[in-house]
GROMACS .gro file of C-alpha atoms in nm:
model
  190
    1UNK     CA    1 -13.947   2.009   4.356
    2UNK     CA    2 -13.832   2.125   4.028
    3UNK     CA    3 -13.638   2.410   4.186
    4UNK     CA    4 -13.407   2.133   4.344
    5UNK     CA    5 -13.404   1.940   3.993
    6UNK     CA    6 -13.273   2.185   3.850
    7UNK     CA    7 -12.931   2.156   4.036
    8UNK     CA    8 -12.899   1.791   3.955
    9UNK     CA    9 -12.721   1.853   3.613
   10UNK     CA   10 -12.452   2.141   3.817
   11UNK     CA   11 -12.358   1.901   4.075
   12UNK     CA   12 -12.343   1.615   3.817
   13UNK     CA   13 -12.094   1.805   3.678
   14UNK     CA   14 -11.927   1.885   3.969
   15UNK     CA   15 -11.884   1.582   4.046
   16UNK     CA   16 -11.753   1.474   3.774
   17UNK     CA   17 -11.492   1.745   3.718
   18UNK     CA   18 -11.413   1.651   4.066
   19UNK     CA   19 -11.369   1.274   3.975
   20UNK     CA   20 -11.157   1.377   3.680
   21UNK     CA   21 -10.914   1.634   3.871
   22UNK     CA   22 -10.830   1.359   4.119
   23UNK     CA   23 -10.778   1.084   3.862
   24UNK     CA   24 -10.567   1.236   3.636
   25UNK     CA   25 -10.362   1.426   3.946
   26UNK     CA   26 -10.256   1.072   3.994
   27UNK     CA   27 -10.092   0.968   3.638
   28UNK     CA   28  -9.725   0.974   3.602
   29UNK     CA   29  -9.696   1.163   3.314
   30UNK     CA   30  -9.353   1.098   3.313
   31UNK     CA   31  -9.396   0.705   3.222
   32UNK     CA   32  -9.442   0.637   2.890
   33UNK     CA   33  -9.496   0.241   2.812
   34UNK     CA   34  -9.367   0.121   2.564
   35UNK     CA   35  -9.495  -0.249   2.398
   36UNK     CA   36  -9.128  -0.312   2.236
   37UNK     CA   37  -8.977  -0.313   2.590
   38UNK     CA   38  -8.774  -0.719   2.617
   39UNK     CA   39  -8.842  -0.757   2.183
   40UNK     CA   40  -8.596  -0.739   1.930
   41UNK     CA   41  -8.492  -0.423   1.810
   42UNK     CA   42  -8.674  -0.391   1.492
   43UNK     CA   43  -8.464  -0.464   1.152
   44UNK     CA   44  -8.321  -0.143   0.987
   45UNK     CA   45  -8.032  -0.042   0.786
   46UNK     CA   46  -8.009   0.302   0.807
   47UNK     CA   47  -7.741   0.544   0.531
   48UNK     CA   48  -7.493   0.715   0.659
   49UNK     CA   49  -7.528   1.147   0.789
   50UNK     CA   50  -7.175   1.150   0.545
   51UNK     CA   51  -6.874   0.977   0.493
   52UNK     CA   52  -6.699   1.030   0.810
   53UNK     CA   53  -6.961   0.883   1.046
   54UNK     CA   54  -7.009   0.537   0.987
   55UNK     CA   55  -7.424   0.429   0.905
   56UNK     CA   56  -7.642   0.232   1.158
   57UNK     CA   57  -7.779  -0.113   1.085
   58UNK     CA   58  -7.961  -0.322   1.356
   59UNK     CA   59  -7.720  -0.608   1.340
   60UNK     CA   60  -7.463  -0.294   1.517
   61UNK     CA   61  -7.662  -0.364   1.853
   62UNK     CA   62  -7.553  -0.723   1.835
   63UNK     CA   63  -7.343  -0.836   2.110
   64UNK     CA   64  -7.340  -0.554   2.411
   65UNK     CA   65  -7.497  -0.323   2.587
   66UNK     CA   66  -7.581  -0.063   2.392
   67UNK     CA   67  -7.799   0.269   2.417
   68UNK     CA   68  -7.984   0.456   2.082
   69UNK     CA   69  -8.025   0.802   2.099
   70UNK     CA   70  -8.337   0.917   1.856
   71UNK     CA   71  -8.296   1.317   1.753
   72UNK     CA   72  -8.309   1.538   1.466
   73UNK     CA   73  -8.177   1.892   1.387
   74UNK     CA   74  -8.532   2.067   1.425
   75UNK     CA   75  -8.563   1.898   1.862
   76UNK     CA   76  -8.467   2.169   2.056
   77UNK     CA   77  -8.469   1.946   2.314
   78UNK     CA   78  -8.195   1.716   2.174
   79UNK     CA   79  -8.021   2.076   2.216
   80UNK     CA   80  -8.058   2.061   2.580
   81UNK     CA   81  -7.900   1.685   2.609
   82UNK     CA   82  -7.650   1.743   2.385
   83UNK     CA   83  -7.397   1.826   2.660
   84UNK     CA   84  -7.459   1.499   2.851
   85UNK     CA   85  -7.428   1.259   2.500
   86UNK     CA   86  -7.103   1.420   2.464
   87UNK     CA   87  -6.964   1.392   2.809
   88UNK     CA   88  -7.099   1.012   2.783
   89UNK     CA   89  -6.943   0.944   2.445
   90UNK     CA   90  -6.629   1.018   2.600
   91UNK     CA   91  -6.667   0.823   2.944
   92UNK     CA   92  -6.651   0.531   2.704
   93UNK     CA   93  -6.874   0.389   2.918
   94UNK     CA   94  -7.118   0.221   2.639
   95UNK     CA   95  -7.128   0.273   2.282
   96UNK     CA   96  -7.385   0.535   2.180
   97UNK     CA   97  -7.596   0.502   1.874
   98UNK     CA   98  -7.745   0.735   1.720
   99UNK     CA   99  -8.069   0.780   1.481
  100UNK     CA  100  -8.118   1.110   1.282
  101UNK     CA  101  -8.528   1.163   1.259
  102UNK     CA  102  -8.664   1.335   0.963
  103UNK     CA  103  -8.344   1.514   0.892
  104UNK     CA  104  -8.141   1.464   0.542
  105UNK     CA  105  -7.871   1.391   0.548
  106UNK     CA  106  -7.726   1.728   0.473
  107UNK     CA  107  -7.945   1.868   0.831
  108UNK     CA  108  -7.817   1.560   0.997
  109UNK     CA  109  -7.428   1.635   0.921
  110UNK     CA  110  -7.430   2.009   0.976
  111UNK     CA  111  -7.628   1.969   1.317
  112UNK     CA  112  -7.372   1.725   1.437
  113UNK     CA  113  -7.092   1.932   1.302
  114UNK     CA  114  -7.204   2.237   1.470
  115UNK     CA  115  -7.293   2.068   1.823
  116UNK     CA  116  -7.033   1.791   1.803
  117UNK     CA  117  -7.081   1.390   1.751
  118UNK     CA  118  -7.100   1.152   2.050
  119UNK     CA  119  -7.202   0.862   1.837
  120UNK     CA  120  -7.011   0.578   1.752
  121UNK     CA  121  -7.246   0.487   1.415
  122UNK     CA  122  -7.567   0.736   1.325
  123UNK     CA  123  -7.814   0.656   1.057
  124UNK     CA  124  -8.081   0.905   0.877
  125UNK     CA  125  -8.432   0.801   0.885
  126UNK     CA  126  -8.583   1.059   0.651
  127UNK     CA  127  -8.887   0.918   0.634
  128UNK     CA  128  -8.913   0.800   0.963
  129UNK     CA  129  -8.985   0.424   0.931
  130UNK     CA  130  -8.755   0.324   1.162
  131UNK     CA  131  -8.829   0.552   1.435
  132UNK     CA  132  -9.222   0.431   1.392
  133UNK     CA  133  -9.106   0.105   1.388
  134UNK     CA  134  -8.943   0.152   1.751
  135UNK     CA  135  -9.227   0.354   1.884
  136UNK     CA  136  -9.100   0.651   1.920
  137UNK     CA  137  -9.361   0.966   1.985
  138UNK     CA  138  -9.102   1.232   1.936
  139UNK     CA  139  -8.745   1.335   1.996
  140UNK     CA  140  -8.553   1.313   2.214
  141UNK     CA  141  -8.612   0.920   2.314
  142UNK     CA  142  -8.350   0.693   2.444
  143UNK     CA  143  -8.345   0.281   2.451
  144UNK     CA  144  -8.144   0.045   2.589
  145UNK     CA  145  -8.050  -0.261   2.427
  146UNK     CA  146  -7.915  -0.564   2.590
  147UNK     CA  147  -7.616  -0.832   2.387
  148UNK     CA  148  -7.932  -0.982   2.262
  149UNK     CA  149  -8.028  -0.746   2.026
  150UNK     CA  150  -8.337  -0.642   2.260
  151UNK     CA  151  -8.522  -0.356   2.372
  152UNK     CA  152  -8.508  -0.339   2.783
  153UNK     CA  153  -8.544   0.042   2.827
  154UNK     CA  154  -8.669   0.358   2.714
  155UNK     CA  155  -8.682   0.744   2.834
  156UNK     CA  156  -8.852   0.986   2.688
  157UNK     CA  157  -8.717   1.339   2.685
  158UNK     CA  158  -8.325   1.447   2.716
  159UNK     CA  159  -8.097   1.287   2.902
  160UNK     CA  160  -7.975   1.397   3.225
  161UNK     CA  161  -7.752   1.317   3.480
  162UNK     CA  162  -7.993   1.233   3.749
  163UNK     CA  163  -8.212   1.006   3.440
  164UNK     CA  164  -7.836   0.854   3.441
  165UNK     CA  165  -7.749   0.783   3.817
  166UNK     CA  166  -8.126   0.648   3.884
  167UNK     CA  167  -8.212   0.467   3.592
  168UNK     CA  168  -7.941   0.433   3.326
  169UNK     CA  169  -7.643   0.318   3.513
  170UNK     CA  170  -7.804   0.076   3.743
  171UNK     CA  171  -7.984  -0.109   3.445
  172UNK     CA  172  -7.629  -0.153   3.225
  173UNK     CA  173  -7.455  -0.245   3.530
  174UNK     CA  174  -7.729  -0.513   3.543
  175UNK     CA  175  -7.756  -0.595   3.190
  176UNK     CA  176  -7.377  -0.662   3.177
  177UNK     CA  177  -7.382  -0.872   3.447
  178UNK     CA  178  -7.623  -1.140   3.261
  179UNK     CA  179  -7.478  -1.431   3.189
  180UNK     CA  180  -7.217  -1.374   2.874
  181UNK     CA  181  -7.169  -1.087   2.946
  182UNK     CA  182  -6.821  -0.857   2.884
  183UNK     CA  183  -6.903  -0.491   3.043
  184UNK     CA  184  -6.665  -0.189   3.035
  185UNK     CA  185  -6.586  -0.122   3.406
  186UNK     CA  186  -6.576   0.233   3.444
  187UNK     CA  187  -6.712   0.533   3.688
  188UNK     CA  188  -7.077   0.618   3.615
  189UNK     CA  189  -7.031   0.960   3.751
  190UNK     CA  190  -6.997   1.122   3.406
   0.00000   0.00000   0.00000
């Protein structure tokens, strides 16, 4: 009898780990909620990365469709979408915003000078108030805002094309098509 007790705690613990393989083999890690998804895009008026680039104030998003690119000099992976930003900037297929995190604006200017700029406005959050504000959890994130002024979408992680023809696209196309709405008409292929 206490032979046999003794293999209660192992297969408690097997069973357990067993439990816990099998539940988390089932989270899409991919899905990151967000609680600012359909509110208001939180108030900011972020400075300028220099005098060439025009700064980044909520009251931008206003109006259209717009998407908000968060990155920063030191994101390797804002490296990797870099590409894609550009080749989107120039689709002119919806303005692209973005916000400089925990660069100055010195790191900010010289990344986007070295890489290229496919914003239309970019503002430096230094101290990263704004970011916070929109829930970000690091770099790169992306968010869709609608003509309201509100946040209906975020991705975590670079931009690709497939992120683009699955989830992007579709959800501007829709957005646009609310009632007000004036979209660009363009190919999403970019």
């Amino acid at each position: 009898m206490k032979r046999a007790l003794l293999f209660v705690p192992i297969t408690l613990f097997a069973g357990l780990a067993a439990y816990m393989f099998f539940g988390l083999t089932r989270i899409d890690t991919t899905v990151l909620p967000s609680v600012m998804i359909n509110k208001p895009v939180p108030t900011f008026n972020l400075p300028a990365v220099n005098d060439e680039i025009p700064p980044l104030a909520s009251d931008d998003l206003k109006g259209k469709v717009s998407l908000i690119n968060i990155f920063g000099s030191w994101c390797i992976a804002c490296q990797y979408e870099h590409d894609f930003l550009m080749n989107l900037q120039a689709s002119n297929l919806i303005p692209v915003y973005g916000i400089d995190w925990r660069d100055t604006p010195e790191q900010g200017a010289a990344w986007l000078a070295r890489y290229g700029n496919p914003y239309d406005a970019v503002g430096v959050d230094e101290i990263g108030q704004t970011v916070i504000d929109f829930g970000v959890t690091g770099a790169p994130e992306t968010f869709i805002i609608d003509k309201q002024g509100r946040i209906r979408w975020r991705h975590v992680g670079p931009l690709t094309q497939e992120v683009w023809d699955k989830e992007l696209w579709p959800l501007i196309t829709e957005l646009r098509e609310e009632k007000g709405s004036a979209g660009l008409v363009g190919n999403a292929e970019l």
